[in-house]
PDB file of C-alpha atoms in Angstrom:
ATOM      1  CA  UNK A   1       6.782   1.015  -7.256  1.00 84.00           C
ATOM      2  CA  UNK A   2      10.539   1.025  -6.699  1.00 81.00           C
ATOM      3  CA  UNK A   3      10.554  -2.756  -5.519  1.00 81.00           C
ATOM      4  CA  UNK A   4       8.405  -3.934  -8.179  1.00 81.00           C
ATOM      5  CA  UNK A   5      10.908  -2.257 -10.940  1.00 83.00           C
ATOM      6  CA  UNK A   6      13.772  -4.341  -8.769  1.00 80.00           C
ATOM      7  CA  UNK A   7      11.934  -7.196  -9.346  1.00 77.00           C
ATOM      8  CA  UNK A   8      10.794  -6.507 -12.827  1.00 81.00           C
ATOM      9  CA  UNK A   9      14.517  -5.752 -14.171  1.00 80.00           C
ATOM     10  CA  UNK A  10      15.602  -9.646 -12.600  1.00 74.00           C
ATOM     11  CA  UNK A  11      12.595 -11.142 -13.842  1.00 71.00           C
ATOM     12  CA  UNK A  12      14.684 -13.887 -16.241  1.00 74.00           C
ATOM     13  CA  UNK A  13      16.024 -14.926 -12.761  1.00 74.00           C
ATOM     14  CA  UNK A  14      13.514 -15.140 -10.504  1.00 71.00           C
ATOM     15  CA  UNK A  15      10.471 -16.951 -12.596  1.00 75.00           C
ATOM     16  CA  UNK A  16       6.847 -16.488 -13.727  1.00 80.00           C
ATOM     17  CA  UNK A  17       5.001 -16.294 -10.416  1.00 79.00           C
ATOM     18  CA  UNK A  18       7.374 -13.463  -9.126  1.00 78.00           C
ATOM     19  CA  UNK A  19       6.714 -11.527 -12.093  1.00 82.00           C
ATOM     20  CA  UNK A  20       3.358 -11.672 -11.660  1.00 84.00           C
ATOM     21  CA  UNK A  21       3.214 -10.275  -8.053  1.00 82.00           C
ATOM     22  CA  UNK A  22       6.336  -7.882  -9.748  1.00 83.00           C
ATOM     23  CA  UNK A  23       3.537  -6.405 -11.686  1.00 89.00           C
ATOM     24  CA  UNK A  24       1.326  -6.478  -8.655  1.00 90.00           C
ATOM     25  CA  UNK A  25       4.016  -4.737  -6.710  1.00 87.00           C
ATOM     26  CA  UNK A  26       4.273  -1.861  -9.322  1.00 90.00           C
ATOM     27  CA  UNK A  27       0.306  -1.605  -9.732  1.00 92.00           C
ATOM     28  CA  UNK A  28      -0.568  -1.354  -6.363  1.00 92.00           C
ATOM     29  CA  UNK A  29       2.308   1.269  -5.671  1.00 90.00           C
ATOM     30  CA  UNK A  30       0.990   3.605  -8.530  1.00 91.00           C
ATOM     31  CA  UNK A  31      -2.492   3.062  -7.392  1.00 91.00           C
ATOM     32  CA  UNK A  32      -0.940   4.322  -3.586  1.00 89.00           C
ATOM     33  CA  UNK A  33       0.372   7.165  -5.792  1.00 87.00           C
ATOM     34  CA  UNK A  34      -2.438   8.119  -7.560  1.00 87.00           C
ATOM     35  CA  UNK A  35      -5.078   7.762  -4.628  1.00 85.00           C
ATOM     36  CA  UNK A  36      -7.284   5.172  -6.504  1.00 88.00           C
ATOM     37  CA  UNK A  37      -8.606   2.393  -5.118  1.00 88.00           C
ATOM     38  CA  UNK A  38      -6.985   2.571  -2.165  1.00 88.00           C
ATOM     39  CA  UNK A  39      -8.240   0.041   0.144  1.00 88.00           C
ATOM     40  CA  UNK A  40      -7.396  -2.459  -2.506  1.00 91.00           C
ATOM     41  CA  UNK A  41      -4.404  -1.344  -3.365  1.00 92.00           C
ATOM     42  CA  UNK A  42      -2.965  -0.951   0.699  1.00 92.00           C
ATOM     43  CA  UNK A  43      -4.369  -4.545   0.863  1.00 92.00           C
ATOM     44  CA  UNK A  44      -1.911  -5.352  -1.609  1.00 92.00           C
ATOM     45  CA  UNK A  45       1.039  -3.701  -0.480  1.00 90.00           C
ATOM     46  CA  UNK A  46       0.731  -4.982   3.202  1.00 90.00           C
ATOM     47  CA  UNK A  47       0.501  -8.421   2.123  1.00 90.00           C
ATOM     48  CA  UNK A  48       3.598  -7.768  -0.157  1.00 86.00           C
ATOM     49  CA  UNK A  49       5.489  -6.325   2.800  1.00 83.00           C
ATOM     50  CA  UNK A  50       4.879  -9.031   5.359  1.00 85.00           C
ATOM     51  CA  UNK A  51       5.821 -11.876   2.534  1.00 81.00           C
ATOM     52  CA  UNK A  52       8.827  -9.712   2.086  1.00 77.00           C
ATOM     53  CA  UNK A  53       9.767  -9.498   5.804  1.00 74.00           C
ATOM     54  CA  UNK A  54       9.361 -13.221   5.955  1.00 76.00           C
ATOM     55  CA  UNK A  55      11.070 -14.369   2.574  1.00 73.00           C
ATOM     56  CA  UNK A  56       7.483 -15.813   1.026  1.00 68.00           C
ATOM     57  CA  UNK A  57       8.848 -14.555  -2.331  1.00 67.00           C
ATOM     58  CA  UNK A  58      12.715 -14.500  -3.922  1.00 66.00           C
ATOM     59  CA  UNK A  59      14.413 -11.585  -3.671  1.00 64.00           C
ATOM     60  CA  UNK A  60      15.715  -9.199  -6.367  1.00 62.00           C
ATOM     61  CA  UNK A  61      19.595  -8.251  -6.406  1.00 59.00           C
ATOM     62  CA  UNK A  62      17.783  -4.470  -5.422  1.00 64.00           C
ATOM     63  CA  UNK A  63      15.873  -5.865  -2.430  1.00 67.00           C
ATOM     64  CA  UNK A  64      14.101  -2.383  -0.486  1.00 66.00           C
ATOM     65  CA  UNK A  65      12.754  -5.125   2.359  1.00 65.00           C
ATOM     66  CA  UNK A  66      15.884  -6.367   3.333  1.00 70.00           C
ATOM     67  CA  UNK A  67      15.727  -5.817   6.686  1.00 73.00           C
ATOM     68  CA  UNK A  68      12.387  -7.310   8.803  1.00 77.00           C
ATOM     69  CA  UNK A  69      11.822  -4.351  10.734  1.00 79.00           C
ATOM     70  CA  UNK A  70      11.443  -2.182   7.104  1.00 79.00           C
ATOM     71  CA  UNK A  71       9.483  -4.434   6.702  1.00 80.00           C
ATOM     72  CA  UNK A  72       7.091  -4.021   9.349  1.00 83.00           C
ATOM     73  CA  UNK A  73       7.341  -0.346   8.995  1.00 86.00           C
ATOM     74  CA  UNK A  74       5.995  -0.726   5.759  1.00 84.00           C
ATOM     75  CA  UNK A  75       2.858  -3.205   6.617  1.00 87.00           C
ATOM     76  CA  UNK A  76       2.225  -0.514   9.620  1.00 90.00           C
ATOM     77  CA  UNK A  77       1.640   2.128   7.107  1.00 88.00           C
ATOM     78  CA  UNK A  78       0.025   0.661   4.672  1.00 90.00           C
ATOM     79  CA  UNK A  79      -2.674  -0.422   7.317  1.00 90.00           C
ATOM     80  CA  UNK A  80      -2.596   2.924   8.566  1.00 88.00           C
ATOM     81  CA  UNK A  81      -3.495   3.882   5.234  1.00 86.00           C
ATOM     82  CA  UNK A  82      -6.148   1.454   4.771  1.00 86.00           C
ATOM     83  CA  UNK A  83      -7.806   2.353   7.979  1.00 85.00           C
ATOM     84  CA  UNK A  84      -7.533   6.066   7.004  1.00 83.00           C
ATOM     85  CA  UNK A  85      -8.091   6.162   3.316  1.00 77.00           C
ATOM     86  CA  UNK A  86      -7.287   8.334   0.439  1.00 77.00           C
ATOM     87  CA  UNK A  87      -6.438  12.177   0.932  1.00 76.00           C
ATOM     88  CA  UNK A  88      -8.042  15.037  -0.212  1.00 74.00           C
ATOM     89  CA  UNK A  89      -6.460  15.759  -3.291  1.00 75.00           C
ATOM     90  CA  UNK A  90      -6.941  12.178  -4.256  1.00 79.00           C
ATOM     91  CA  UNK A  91      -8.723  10.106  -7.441  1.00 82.00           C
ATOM     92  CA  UNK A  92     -10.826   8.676  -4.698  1.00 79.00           C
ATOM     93  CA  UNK A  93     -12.070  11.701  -3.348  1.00 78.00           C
ATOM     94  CA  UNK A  94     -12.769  13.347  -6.861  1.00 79.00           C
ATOM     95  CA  UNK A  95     -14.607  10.476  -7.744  1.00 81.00           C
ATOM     96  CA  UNK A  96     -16.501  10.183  -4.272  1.00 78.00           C
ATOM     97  CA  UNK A  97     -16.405  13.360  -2.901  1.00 76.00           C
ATOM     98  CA  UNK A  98     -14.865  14.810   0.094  1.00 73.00           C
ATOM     99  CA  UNK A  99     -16.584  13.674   3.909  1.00 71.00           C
ATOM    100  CA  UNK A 100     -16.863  16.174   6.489  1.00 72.00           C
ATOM    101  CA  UNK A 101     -17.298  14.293   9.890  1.00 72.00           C
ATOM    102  CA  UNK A 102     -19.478  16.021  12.133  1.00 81.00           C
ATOM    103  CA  UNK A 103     -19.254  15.439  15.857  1.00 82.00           C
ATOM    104  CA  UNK A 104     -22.162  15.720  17.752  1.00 84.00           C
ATOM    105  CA  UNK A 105     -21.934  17.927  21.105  1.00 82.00           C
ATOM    106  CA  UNK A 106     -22.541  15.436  23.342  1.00 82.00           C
ATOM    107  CA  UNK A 107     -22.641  18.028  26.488  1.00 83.00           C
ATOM    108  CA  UNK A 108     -25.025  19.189  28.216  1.00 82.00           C
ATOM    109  CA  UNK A 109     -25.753  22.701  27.556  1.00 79.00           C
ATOM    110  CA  UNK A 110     -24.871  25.470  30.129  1.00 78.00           C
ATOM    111  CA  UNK A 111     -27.977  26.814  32.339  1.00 72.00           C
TER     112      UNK A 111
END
C-alpha cells in the first residue's frame, strides 16, 4: 500500500498507465490487509514485485523495490501467501469458513 501511495503522490510525472497499476498497487495491498480475495490479490502483488525488481514500470522518487533482492523477497512471500492463503481472522475465512485438515493415520495399528 506504501508503494502504491509513492507512486500515487508522483503520478503528474510518471503517466497514465503507471497510475493505473498505482491504483492496482494500493488495491491489492489493502486487499493483503484485509484478507479478501487473496489469491487474487497475491497474484497481483508478485507480479508488481518482479516488474519492480526488473524496472518493467518507472519508478517513484519513494521507490520501496529499489534493490532486486527486496524485490525477490517480496515475490517469495507473496507466493508463499498465495500457496497458503488467508488467516484465520481473515474476510476470507468469515466469508468461507475456517478448514480443519484432517490427517488420516496411515499406520498400522499396534497388535
Amino acid at each position: 500500500m506504501v508503494q502504491g501511495a509513492a507512486y500515487i503522490v508522483d503520478w503528474h510525472l510518471l503517466g497514465f498507465v503507471t497510475l493505473a497499476v498505482a491504483l492496482l498497487i494500493g488495491a491489492s495491498g489493502g486487499l493483503l490487509l484485509a484478507g479478501y480475495l487473496t489469491p487474487l490479490a497475491s497474484i497481483l502483488a508478485g507480479l508488481f514485485c518482479l516488474g519492480s525488481g526488473f524496472s518493467w514500470f518507472q519508478a517513484p522518487a519513494l521507490e520501496l523495490f529499489d534493490a532486486k533482492l527486496t524485490a525477490a523477497f517480496a515475490t517469495v512471500i507473496s507466493a508463499a501467501l498465495l500457496c497458503m492463503g488467508p488467516g484465520a481472522f481473515s474476510v476470507d475465512a468469515r466469508l468461507f469458513g475456517r478448514r480443519e485438515i484432517i490427517i488420516a493415520d496411515t499406520r498400522p495399528p499396534k497388535p
